[in-house]
Short mmCIF file of C-alpha atoms and ligand atoms in Angstrom, two decimals:
data_model
loop_
_atom_site.label_atom_id
_atom_site.label_comp_id
_atom_site.label_asym_id
_atom_site.label_seq_id
_atom_site.Cartn_x
_atom_site.Cartn_y
_atom_site.Cartn_z
CA MET S 7 19.07 9.76 -21.45
CA THR S 8 21.05 10.74 -18.40
CA ASP S 9 21.43 14.45 -17.72
CA PRO S 10 25.17 14.69 -16.90
CA ASP S 11 24.65 18.14 -15.38
CA LEU S 12 22.07 17.06 -12.85
CA ALA S 13 22.32 15.59 -9.36
CA VAL S 14 19.37 14.98 -7.01
CA ILE S 15 19.67 15.08 -3.24
CA VAL S 16 16.89 13.33 -1.32
CA LEU S 17 16.60 14.36 2.34
CA ALA S 18 15.56 11.47 4.56
CA ALA S 19 17.54 11.87 7.78
CA GLY S 20 14.87 13.53 9.88
CA GLN S 21 13.14 11.73 12.70
CA GLY S 22 9.56 12.47 11.76
CA THR S 23 8.61 13.17 15.38
CA ARG S 24 5.09 14.28 14.48
CA MET S 25 4.22 10.84 13.09
CA LYS S 26 4.58 9.42 16.65
CA SER S 27 5.67 6.09 15.23
CA ALA S 28 8.18 3.28 15.66
CA THR S 29 8.48 3.32 11.87
CA PRO S 30 10.63 6.09 10.40
CA LYS S 31 8.42 8.64 8.63
CA VAL S 32 9.80 8.06 5.14
CA LEU S 33 8.98 4.34 5.41
CA HIS S 34 5.27 4.91 6.03
CA MET S 35 3.27 3.52 3.12
CA LEU S 36 1.27 5.35 0.49
CA ALA S 37 -0.54 3.22 -2.11
CA GLY S 38 1.72 0.28 -1.28
CA VAL S 39 4.99 2.17 -1.64
CA PRO S 40 6.96 3.85 1.17
CA LEU S 41 7.00 7.67 1.06
CA ILE S 42 10.67 7.60 0.16
CA GLY S 43 9.88 5.23 -2.73
CA HIS S 44 7.64 7.81 -4.39
CA VAL S 45 10.36 10.44 -4.08
CA LEU S 46 13.11 8.11 -5.36
CA ALA S 47 10.95 7.12 -8.35
CA THR S 48 10.51 10.79 -9.22
CA ALA S 49 14.24 11.40 -8.74
CA GLY S 50 14.99 8.48 -11.07
CA GLU S 51 12.63 9.83 -13.74
CA LEU S 52 14.74 12.98 -13.90
CA ALA S 53 17.60 10.75 -15.14
CA PRO S 54 20.25 12.57 -13.11
CA ALA S 55 23.92 11.62 -13.13
CA PHE S 56 23.73 11.11 -9.36
CA VAL S 57 21.09 10.54 -6.70
CA VAL S 58 22.31 11.09 -3.14
CA ALA S 59 20.06 10.14 -0.23
CA VAL S 60 20.84 11.49 3.24
CA VAL S 61 19.96 9.26 6.21
CA ARG S 62 20.41 9.30 9.98
CA HIS S 63 17.29 8.48 11.99
CA ASP S 64 16.76 4.67 12.03
CA ARG S 65 19.59 4.68 9.55
CA ASP S 66 19.84 0.98 8.66
CA ARG S 67 16.15 0.48 7.93
CA VAL S 68 15.91 3.62 5.83
CA ALA S 69 19.16 2.88 3.98
CA ALA S 70 18.08 -0.70 3.22
CA SER S 71 14.80 0.53 1.81
CA ILE S 72 16.52 3.15 -0.35
CA THR S 73 18.97 0.58 -1.74
CA GLU S 74 16.11 -1.75 -2.56
CA LEU S 75 14.07 0.97 -4.26
CA LEU S 76 16.88 2.68 -6.16
CA PRO S 77 20.08 0.61 -6.09
CA GLU S 78 22.17 3.31 -7.77
CA ALA S 79 21.43 5.86 -5.03
CA ILE S 80 24.47 6.98 -3.05
CA ILE S 81 23.67 6.82 0.65
CA VAL S 82 25.24 9.43 2.89
CA ASP S 83 25.07 9.65 6.68
CA GLN S 84 24.25 12.95 8.30
CA ASP S 85 26.27 13.68 11.44
CA GLU S 86 24.99 15.02 14.76
CA ILE S 87 24.56 18.54 13.40
CA PRO S 88 20.83 18.83 12.68
CA GLY S 89 18.94 20.55 9.91
CA THR S 90 18.23 20.42 6.21
CA GLY S 91 21.23 22.70 5.53
CA ARG S 92 23.59 20.24 7.17
CA ALA S 93 21.97 17.35 5.33
CA VAL S 94 22.66 19.02 1.98
CA GLU S 95 26.20 19.89 3.09
CA VAL S 96 27.07 16.23 3.73
CA ALA S 97 25.37 15.18 0.49
CA LEU S 98 27.43 17.60 -1.55
CA ALA S 99 30.60 16.13 -0.06
CA ALA S 100 29.65 12.80 -1.64
CA LEU S 101 29.44 14.24 -5.16
CA PRO S 102 32.59 14.09 -7.29
CA ALA S 103 34.63 17.30 -7.17
CA GLY S 104 34.42 17.46 -10.95
CA PHE S 105 30.62 17.74 -10.96
CA THR S 106 29.69 21.29 -11.90
CA GLY S 107 25.99 21.00 -12.80
CA ASP S 108 22.74 21.71 -11.02
CA VAL S 109 21.57 20.13 -7.79
CA VAL S 110 17.91 19.39 -7.18
CA VAL S 111 17.01 19.03 -3.50
CA VAL S 112 13.80 17.17 -2.59
CA SER S 113 12.36 15.97 0.72
CA GLY S 114 11.65 12.34 1.43
CA ASP S 115 8.30 13.36 2.90
CA VAL S 116 6.80 15.10 -0.16
CA PRO S 117 5.52 12.05 -2.06
CA LEU S 118 3.14 13.46 -4.69
CA LEU S 119 5.67 15.72 -6.36
CA ASN S 120 6.04 14.59 -9.97
CA ALA S 121 8.98 14.68 -12.35
CA ALA S 122 7.24 17.05 -14.80
CA THR S 123 6.93 19.72 -12.11
CA ILE S 124 10.63 19.42 -11.24
CA GLN S 125 11.57 19.42 -14.93
CA SER S 126 9.86 22.75 -15.44
CA LEU S 127 11.56 24.11 -12.32
CA ILE S 128 14.93 23.02 -13.74
CA ALA S 129 14.06 24.62 -17.09
CA ALA S 130 13.10 27.91 -15.39
CA HIS S 131 16.33 27.78 -13.37
CA ARG S 132 18.54 27.22 -16.39
CA GLU S 133 16.75 29.77 -18.53
CA ARG S 134 17.38 32.52 -15.96
CA GLU S 135 20.88 31.24 -15.16
CA ALA S 136 19.78 31.45 -11.52
CA ALA S 137 21.83 30.42 -8.48
CA ALA S 138 18.73 29.03 -6.77
CA THR S 139 15.15 28.40 -7.91
CA ILE S 140 12.65 27.40 -5.25
CA LEU S 141 9.34 25.66 -5.84
CA SER S 142 6.75 27.51 -3.77
CA ALA S 143 3.00 27.09 -3.40
CA HIS S 144 0.02 29.24 -2.53
CA VAL S 145 -1.94 27.42 0.15
CA ASP S 146 -5.04 28.05 2.26
CA ASP S 147 -3.37 26.92 5.47
CA ALA S 148 0.36 27.59 5.68
CA THR S 149 0.75 26.21 9.22
CA GLY S 150 4.05 24.43 9.71
CA TYR S 151 5.64 25.48 6.44
CA GLY S 152 8.44 27.97 5.80
CA ARG S 153 7.02 31.22 4.40
CA ILE S 154 8.21 32.90 1.19
CA VAL S 155 8.99 36.52 2.07
CA ARG S 156 8.98 38.80 -0.97
CA THR S 157 10.11 42.41 -1.38
CA GLY S 158 7.67 45.19 -2.23
CA ALA S 159 8.64 44.62 -5.86
CA GLY S 160 7.62 40.97 -5.54
CA ASP S 161 11.14 39.53 -5.66
CA LEU S 162 12.16 36.75 -3.32
CA ASP S 163 13.71 38.19 -0.18
CA ARG S 164 14.17 35.20 2.12
CA ILE S 165 12.43 32.17 3.62
CA VAL S 166 11.37 32.26 7.25
CA GLU S 167 10.42 29.12 9.16
CA GLN S 168 7.15 29.02 11.09
CA LYS S 169 8.94 28.92 14.45
CA ASP S 170 11.03 31.99 13.63
CA ALA S 171 8.37 34.04 11.87
CA ALA S 172 6.95 37.37 13.05
CA ASP S 173 3.15 37.68 13.15
CA SER S 174 3.11 39.59 9.87
CA GLU S 175 5.14 36.82 8.24
CA LEU S 176 2.87 34.09 9.60
CA ALA S 177 0.05 35.68 7.58
CA ILE S 178 1.93 34.89 4.32
CA THR S 179 0.23 32.07 2.39
CA GLU S 180 3.01 31.41 -0.11
CA ILE S 181 5.06 28.55 1.30
CA ASN S 182 8.37 26.85 0.57
CA SER S 183 7.69 23.38 -0.84
CA GLY S 184 11.14 22.12 0.16
CA THR S 185 12.04 21.51 -3.48
CA TYR S 186 14.91 23.49 -4.95
CA VAL S 187 17.32 23.73 -7.87
CA PHE S 188 20.77 25.12 -7.06
CA GLY S 189 23.92 25.74 -9.04
CA ILE S 190 26.37 23.53 -7.16
CA ALA S 191 29.16 26.11 -6.98
CA GLU S 192 26.89 28.81 -5.53
CA LEU S 193 25.34 26.35 -3.08
CA ARG S 194 28.72 25.09 -1.86
CA ALA S 195 29.95 28.65 -1.43
CA GLN S 196 27.05 29.66 0.86
CA LEU S 197 26.38 26.50 2.87
CA GLY S 198 29.47 27.06 4.97
CA TYR S 199 28.05 30.34 6.24
CA ILE S 200 24.76 29.13 7.64
CA ASN S 201 24.50 28.71 11.40
CA THR S 202 22.15 27.32 13.99
CA ASN S 203 21.00 30.64 15.46
CA ASN S 204 17.28 30.00 15.14
CA ALA S 205 14.33 28.67 17.12
CA SER S 206 15.13 25.03 16.23
CA GLY S 207 18.91 25.20 16.71
CA GLU S 208 19.31 23.66 13.24
CA LYS S 209 21.22 24.54 10.10
CA TYR S 210 18.37 25.59 7.83
CA LEU S 211 18.91 25.03 4.11
CA THR S 212 16.44 27.85 3.61
CA ASP S 213 18.98 30.32 5.01
CA VAL S 214 21.08 30.07 1.83
CA VAL S 215 18.37 32.00 0.01
CA GLU S 216 19.08 35.25 1.82
CA LEU S 217 22.86 34.64 1.64
CA LEU S 218 22.72 34.09 -2.11
CA ARG S 219 20.54 37.12 -2.66
CA THR S 220 22.82 39.43 -0.71
CA SER S 221 25.77 38.07 -2.69
CA GLY S 222 24.01 39.42 -5.79
CA ALA S 223 23.02 36.07 -7.29
CA THR S 224 19.68 35.43 -8.99
CA VAL S 225 17.36 33.64 -6.56
CA ARG S 226 13.70 33.04 -7.40
CA ALA S 227 10.64 31.30 -6.03
CA VAL S 228 8.27 29.84 -8.63
CA PRO S 229 4.79 28.80 -7.46
CA VAL S 230 3.55 25.35 -8.40
CA SER S 231 0.32 25.16 -10.42
CA GLU S 232 -1.63 23.13 -7.86
CA SER S 233 -0.54 23.17 -4.24
CA TRP S 234 -1.45 19.55 -3.43
CA ILE S 235 1.51 18.45 -5.55
CA VAL S 236 3.84 19.60 -2.78
CA ASN S 237 1.81 18.43 0.23
CA GLY S 238 4.26 17.38 2.90
CA VAL S 239 3.61 14.41 5.18
CA ASN S 240 4.51 15.31 8.74
CA ASP S 241 1.71 13.61 10.66
CA ARG S 242 -0.95 10.93 10.15
CA VAL S 243 -3.57 13.46 9.11
CA GLN S 244 -1.39 14.62 6.23
CA LEU S 245 -0.54 10.99 5.42
CA ALA S 246 -4.24 10.21 4.99
CA GLU S 247 -4.78 13.35 2.90
CA SER S 248 -1.98 12.41 0.53
CA ALA S 249 -3.18 8.79 0.40
CA ARG S 250 -6.70 9.91 -0.57
CA ARG S 251 -5.32 12.27 -3.22
CA LEU S 252 -3.05 9.65 -4.76
CA ASN S 253 -5.76 6.99 -4.61
CA SER S 254 -8.22 9.14 -6.50
CA MET S 255 -5.60 9.62 -9.23
CA ILE S 256 -4.94 5.85 -9.39
CA VAL S 257 -8.68 5.02 -9.52
CA ARG S 258 -9.25 7.62 -12.21
CA GLY S 259 -6.36 6.17 -14.24
CA TRP S 260 -7.99 2.71 -14.18
CA GLN S 261 -11.40 4.14 -15.00
CA LEU S 262 -9.94 5.79 -18.08
CA ALA S 263 -8.30 2.44 -18.92
CA GLY S 264 -11.70 0.73 -19.05
CA VAL S 265 -12.36 -0.37 -15.47
CA THR S 266 -15.77 0.31 -13.89
CA VAL S 267 -15.30 1.64 -10.36
CA LEU S 268 -18.70 2.24 -8.84
CA ASP S 269 -17.51 4.19 -5.81
CA PRO S 270 -14.04 5.75 -6.12
CA ASP S 271 -14.23 7.05 -2.54
CA THR S 272 -14.33 3.56 -0.99
CA THR S 273 -12.13 1.79 -3.53
CA TRP S 274 -8.42 1.67 -2.72
CA ILE S 275 -5.92 0.51 -5.29
CA ASP S 276 -2.16 0.24 -4.77
CA LEU S 277 0.26 1.50 -7.39
CA GLN S 278 1.54 -2.01 -8.22
CA ALA S 279 -1.89 -3.44 -9.10
CA THR S 280 -2.81 -4.32 -12.70
CA ILE S 281 -6.45 -4.39 -13.79
CA GLY S 282 -7.89 -5.49 -17.13
CA GLU S 283 -10.59 -3.89 -19.25
CA ASP S 284 -14.22 -4.39 -18.28
CA VAL S 285 -13.33 -5.34 -14.73
CA GLU S 286 -16.06 -4.11 -12.40
CA ILE S 287 -15.14 -3.00 -8.89
CA LEU S 288 -17.92 -2.57 -6.35
CA PRO S 289 -17.82 -0.35 -3.21
CA GLY S 290 -15.61 -1.07 -0.21
CA THR S 291 -12.90 -2.89 -2.13
CA SER S 292 -9.15 -2.64 -1.60
CA ILE S 293 -6.66 -4.05 -4.08
CA THR S 294 -3.18 -4.09 -2.63
CA GLY S 295 0.27 -5.30 -3.56
CA PRO S 296 1.06 -6.53 -7.08
CA THR S 297 -2.46 -7.92 -7.55
CA ILE S 298 -3.45 -8.77 -11.12
CA ILE S 299 -7.11 -8.81 -12.17
CA GLN S 300 -7.88 -10.11 -15.65
CA ARG S 301 -10.51 -8.61 -17.92
CA GLY S 302 -14.18 -8.92 -17.13
CA ALA S 303 -13.77 -10.00 -13.51
CA LYS S 304 -16.22 -8.63 -10.95
CA ILE S 305 -14.75 -7.72 -7.57
CA GLY S 306 -16.60 -6.65 -4.42
CA PRO S 307 -18.44 -5.27 -2.68
CA ASP S 308 -16.41 -5.27 0.57
CA THR S 309 -13.46 -7.25 -0.73
CA SER S 310 -9.73 -7.09 0.03
CA LEU S 311 -7.30 -8.63 -2.40
CA ASP S 312 -3.65 -8.55 -1.39
CA THR S 313 -1.14 -9.89 -3.91
CA CYS S 314 -3.69 -12.03 -5.74
CA GLU S 315 -4.25 -13.12 -9.32
CA ILE S 316 -7.87 -13.13 -10.46
CA GLY S 317 -8.72 -14.84 -13.74
CA GLU S 318 -10.80 -13.51 -16.60
CA GLY S 319 -14.49 -13.22 -15.83
CA ALA S 320 -14.15 -14.47 -12.24
CA THR S 321 -16.47 -13.16 -9.50
CA VAL S 322 -15.15 -12.37 -6.03
CA ARG S 323 -17.75 -11.08 -3.56
CA ARG S 324 -17.30 -9.99 0.09
CA THR S 325 -13.96 -11.78 0.34
CA ASP S 326 -10.64 -11.35 2.12
CA ALA S 327 -7.85 -12.91 0.06
CA THR S 328 -4.06 -12.86 0.34
CA LEU S 329 -1.59 -14.54 -2.02
CA ALA S 330 -4.38 -16.43 -3.76
CA VAL S 331 -4.82 -17.36 -7.43
CA ILE S 332 -8.36 -17.56 -8.79
CA GLY S 333 -8.99 -19.14 -12.18
CA ALA S 334 -10.98 -17.77 -15.09
CA GLY S 335 -14.73 -17.89 -14.60
CA ALA S 336 -14.37 -18.99 -10.97
CA SER S 337 -16.66 -17.78 -8.21
CA VAL S 338 -15.57 -16.79 -4.69
CA GLY S 339 -17.70 -15.70 -1.73
CA PRO S 340 -19.75 -14.11 -0.44
CA PHE S 341 -17.92 -14.22 2.91
CA ALA S 342 -14.85 -16.23 1.94
CA TYR S 343 -11.41 -16.08 3.57
CA LEU S 344 -8.61 -17.11 1.22
CA ARG S 345 -5.25 -17.35 2.92
CA ALA S 346 -1.79 -17.68 1.41
CA GLY S 347 -1.31 -20.43 -1.13
CA THR S 348 -4.93 -20.81 -2.16
CA TYR S 349 -5.27 -21.82 -5.81
CA LEU S 350 -8.71 -22.16 -7.37
CA GLY S 351 -8.91 -23.55 -10.90
CA ASP S 352 -10.96 -22.27 -13.82
CA ASN S 353 -14.73 -22.28 -13.20
CA GLY S 354 -14.16 -23.49 -9.63
CA LYS S 355 -16.04 -22.26 -6.60
CA ILE S 356 -15.11 -21.29 -3.07
CA GLY S 357 -18.44 -20.31 -1.58
CA THR S 358 -20.04 -18.84 1.48
CA PHE S 359 -18.23 -18.94 4.85
CA VAL S 360 -15.33 -20.97 3.50
CA GLU S 361 -11.71 -20.60 4.69
CA THR S 362 -8.89 -21.96 2.57
CA LYS S 363 -5.13 -22.10 3.03
CA ASN S 364 -2.25 -23.65 1.07
CA SER S 365 -4.65 -25.63 -1.08
CA ARG S 366 -5.14 -26.32 -4.78
CA ILE S 367 -8.73 -26.78 -5.87
CA GLY S 368 -8.81 -28.00 -9.46
CA ASN S 369 -10.76 -26.78 -12.48
CA GLY S 370 -14.52 -26.98 -12.00
CA SER S 371 -14.26 -28.21 -8.40
CA LYS S 372 -16.45 -26.64 -5.75
CA VAL S 373 -16.32 -26.00 -2.02
CA PRO S 374 -19.64 -24.21 -1.80
CA HIS S 375 -20.55 -23.83 1.88
CA LEU S 376 -19.20 -23.49 5.45
CA SER S 377 -15.87 -25.30 5.17
CA TYR S 378 -12.21 -25.19 6.15
CA ILE S 379 -9.83 -26.49 3.50
CA GLY S 380 -6.14 -26.44 4.50
CA ASP S 381 -3.05 -28.18 3.05
CA THR S 382 -5.33 -29.89 0.57
CA THR S 383 -5.39 -30.76 -3.11
CA VAL S 384 -8.67 -31.33 -4.88
CA GLY S 385 -8.71 -32.68 -8.44
CA VAL S 386 -11.06 -31.50 -11.17
CA GLU S 387 -14.89 -31.43 -11.12
CA SER S 388 -15.19 -32.57 -7.51
CA ASN S 389 -17.79 -31.32 -5.06
CA VAL S 390 -16.88 -30.95 -1.40
CA GLY S 391 -20.02 -31.16 0.73
CA ALA S 392 -21.32 -28.37 2.93
CA GLY S 393 -19.66 -28.05 6.32
CA THR S 394 -16.48 -29.99 5.50
CA ILE S 395 -13.37 -29.66 7.63
CA THR S 396 -9.92 -30.85 6.62
CA ALA S 397 -8.34 -31.61 9.99
CA ASN S 398 -4.80 -30.76 8.93
CA TYR S 399 -3.26 -30.17 12.35
CA ASP S 400 -2.77 -32.82 15.01
CA GLY S 401 -1.49 -30.32 17.55
CA VAL S 402 2.12 -30.80 16.47
CA ASN S 403 2.32 -31.40 12.73
CA LYS S 404 0.40 -30.28 9.66
CA SER S 405 -0.61 -33.02 7.19
CA ALA S 406 -2.11 -33.07 3.71
CA THR S 407 -5.50 -34.14 2.41
CA VAL S 408 -5.66 -35.32 -1.19
CA ILE S 409 -9.09 -35.44 -2.82
CA GLY S 410 -9.21 -36.81 -6.36
CA SER S 411 -11.25 -35.79 -9.39
CA HIS S 412 -15.04 -36.20 -9.72
CA VAL S 413 -15.34 -36.88 -6.00
CA ARG S 414 -18.70 -36.26 -4.27
CA SER S 415 -18.14 -35.91 -0.56
CA GLY S 416 -21.12 -35.71 1.77
CA SER S 417 -22.10 -32.84 4.02
CA HIS S 418 -20.40 -32.36 7.37
CA ASN S 419 -17.37 -34.53 6.73
CA VAL S 420 -14.08 -34.37 8.56
CA PHE S 421 -11.01 -35.43 6.59
CA VAL S 422 -8.41 -36.35 9.19
CA ALA S 423 -5.08 -35.75 7.44
CA PRO S 424 -3.00 -37.33 6.13
CA VAL S 425 -5.71 -38.97 4.06
CA ARG S 426 -6.47 -39.61 0.37
CA ILE S 427 -9.83 -39.86 -1.40
CA GLY S 428 -9.62 -41.65 -4.76
CA ASP S 429 -11.08 -40.41 -8.04
CA GLY S 430 -14.84 -40.72 -8.35
CA ALA S 431 -15.27 -41.72 -4.69
CA TYR S 432 -18.28 -40.75 -2.55
CA THR S 433 -18.50 -40.20 1.19
CA GLY S 434 -21.70 -40.24 3.23
CA ALA S 435 -23.01 -37.28 5.20
CA GLY S 436 -21.33 -36.88 8.58
CA THR S 437 -18.41 -39.17 7.74
CA VAL S 438 -15.19 -38.76 9.70
CA VAL S 439 -12.69 -39.97 7.13
CA ARG S 440 -9.65 -41.40 8.93
CA LYS S 441 -8.57 -43.93 6.32
CA ASP S 442 -7.87 -43.56 2.62
CA VAL S 443 -10.91 -44.09 0.39
CA PRO S 444 -10.21 -46.05 -2.81
CA ALA S 445 -11.34 -44.71 -6.17
CA GLY S 446 -15.02 -45.30 -6.81
CA ALA S 447 -15.81 -46.39 -3.22
CA LEU S 448 -18.50 -45.02 -0.90
CA ALA S 449 -17.14 -44.33 2.59
CA ILE S 450 -19.51 -44.17 5.54
CA ASN S 451 -18.67 -44.58 9.21
CA VAL S 452 -21.61 -43.07 11.07
CA ALA S 453 -23.58 -45.45 13.34
CA PRO S 454 -26.83 -46.81 11.87
CA GLN S 455 -29.87 -44.77 12.89
CA ARG S 456 -32.33 -46.23 15.40
CA ASN S 457 -35.87 -44.67 15.78
CA MET S 458 -37.44 -45.26 19.22
CA THR S 459 -41.12 -44.91 18.41
CA GLY S 460 -43.33 -43.30 21.03
CA TRP S 461 -40.34 -41.99 23.01
CA VAL S 462 -41.76 -38.47 23.29
CA GLU S 463 -45.17 -39.60 24.47
CA THR S 464 -43.54 -41.63 27.22
CA ASN S 465 -40.68 -39.35 28.27
CA ARG S 466 -42.01 -35.86 27.48
CA ALA S 467 -45.68 -36.26 28.21
CA GLY S 468 -47.67 -33.04 28.23
CA THR S 469 -45.20 -31.03 26.15
CA ALA S 470 -46.07 -29.22 22.96
CA ALA S 471 -43.94 -31.77 21.14
CA ALA S 472 -46.01 -34.65 22.55
CA LYS S 473 -49.19 -32.83 21.59
CA ALA S 474 -47.95 -32.21 18.04
CA ALA S 475 -46.91 -35.85 17.73
CA ALA S 476 -50.33 -37.05 18.93
CA GLU S 477 -52.12 -34.74 16.48
CA SER S 478 -49.89 -35.85 13.64
CA ALA S 479 -50.59 -39.50 14.52
CA GLY S 480 -54.34 -38.72 14.54
CA GLU S 481 -54.16 -37.21 11.08
CA THR S 482 -52.56 -40.28 9.60
CA ASP S 483 -55.01 -42.66 11.34
C1 UD1 N 521 11.06 22.11 5.58
C2 UD1 N 521 11.53 23.52 5.22
C3 UD1 N 521 10.31 24.43 5.11
C4 UD1 N 521 9.36 23.87 4.09
C5 UD1 N 521 9.00 22.41 4.36
C6 UD1 N 521 8.27 21.85 3.17
C7 UD1 N 521 13.74 23.84 6.22
C8 UD1 N 521 14.50 24.49 7.31
N1 UD1 N 521 12.42 24.02 6.25
O1 UD1 N 521 10.42 22.20 6.84
O2 UD1 N 521 10.71 25.74 4.74
O3 UD1 N 521 8.18 24.66 4.05
O4 UD1 N 521 10.20 21.63 4.56
O5 UD1 N 521 7.83 20.52 3.37
O6 UD1 N 521 14.33 23.24 5.36
N2 UD1 N 521 15.88 16.24 7.09
C9 UD1 N 521 17.17 15.74 7.05
N3 UD1 N 521 18.03 16.11 8.04
C10 UD1 N 521 17.66 16.93 9.05
C11 UD1 N 521 16.35 17.44 9.08
C12 UD1 N 521 15.47 17.08 8.09
O7 UD1 N 521 17.52 14.99 6.15
O8 UD1 N 521 18.50 17.21 9.90
C13 UD1 N 521 14.93 15.80 6.06
C14 UD1 N 521 13.69 15.14 6.62
O9 UD1 N 521 13.85 13.74 6.71
C15 UD1 N 521 12.62 15.53 5.60
C16 UD1 N 521 13.13 16.85 5.04
O10 UD1 N 521 14.50 16.95 5.38
O11 UD1 N 521 12.54 14.57 4.56
C17 UD1 N 521 12.36 18.03 5.61
O12 UD1 N 521 12.52 18.01 7.03
P1 UD1 N 521 11.33 18.42 7.99
O13 UD1 N 521 11.82 18.34 9.37
O14 UD1 N 521 10.10 17.69 7.66
O15 UD1 N 521 11.20 19.96 7.58
P2 UD1 N 521 9.94 20.88 7.70
O16 UD1 N 521 9.78 21.32 9.10
O17 UD1 N 521 8.77 20.24 7.05
CA1 CA N 522 8.33 18.16 6.26
#
């Protein structure tokens, strides 16, 4: 149900200088979702009548991402006047004049804030009929945050930014989270009065607090229950802290849903992943993108799965896989590299030191050892010998190899594509297959072996090999 009296403003115009990055801060990723995506999801959960997102730095990239993540968001451009106060001012101008409800302001760089916390802030705001209600937090290290200055009686006096704070104010450990609820009329009335007379030369949104209070309005700061909820991301250290925090919540969620995670500290799971019951995840595993793992599969250790589908009961050990589909009961690794477009059928095998790309390996077929399989189809129940290379690239074009069903290819083969191996065919060890092999045929093209007896005795006289050969000959005499 939409709350017709609620609008959310998401601030995302800042540069994010402290990230030192070519990527705008709000597009940095956390559990597979950009920072701004977490905030927009929370904004959406509040079911407001309007979501307004303010952009400026790297405007087109940020705006495109916002539109993709929350198509109904209204995107507003901040002008050259800097500061969170100015950002809110331009956002308000985009709301219909007839809107008279409450405005929630959130920052695009506070990703762990959840809808329930904002809901209770809104409830507290409405209950007191306040003009502004600020979400604050008690923290161990307040460095960088605006400080909540209270009167002797404990009422909110004003917010002072780090750069503008006196030493006594810097000692305050209650900080402004950057999340607020305002009555729109009161906010509009005061925003026009804020100026840029401060250490940053910006219009601070936080200055409306003191203005509202002196106008006699009710203005309160309500501390959040746990301060990590409002952790801001301003640099890479804070990004990693928030990532670790969110990841431990995601891992815990899957554990409670029936997934065994042996080592939560070294297991990383993106928000979009789906994992079935009785899946077992071993240490050093990362599961990214919209990866799906069916029940009973065993993943890891030391495995990365990006946008993969893993079938029921499959085993994937020490593997790097992207855009791969693994059938039920199949076995992958250890030490396999599955590139985009790999499809392994049910009960199939991609074994040790095998690289695959754009290939379909049918049900029950196996590529067990030391191979490269690219642009290839393998039928069902075939065995590709150890050390096989599909030579799919002639330096200009890529070509396909087609291996039928129930094929037994020898060790150390090269399939020079384009080439087809018929159903039930065999190839000898060391064969370089340049021509199609008909169904049921045996292909061999290595030269016949010639043994030159006594060669070592003649050509390597006096060596350990010659001695060993002589002794061995003696034994058999
Ligand atoms: C801000 C608050 C501070 C609070 C902290 C909490 C102000 C003046 N200070 O400081 O009290 O403790 O958040 O995280 O509000 N933005 C714009 N336009 C701008 C500037 C910023 O949209 O001109 C956006 C940024 O993209 C960001 C958010 O506003 O998403 C906060 O800006 P940031 O520069 O990170 O503010 P802080 O210094 O963290
Ligand atoms: Ca910030």
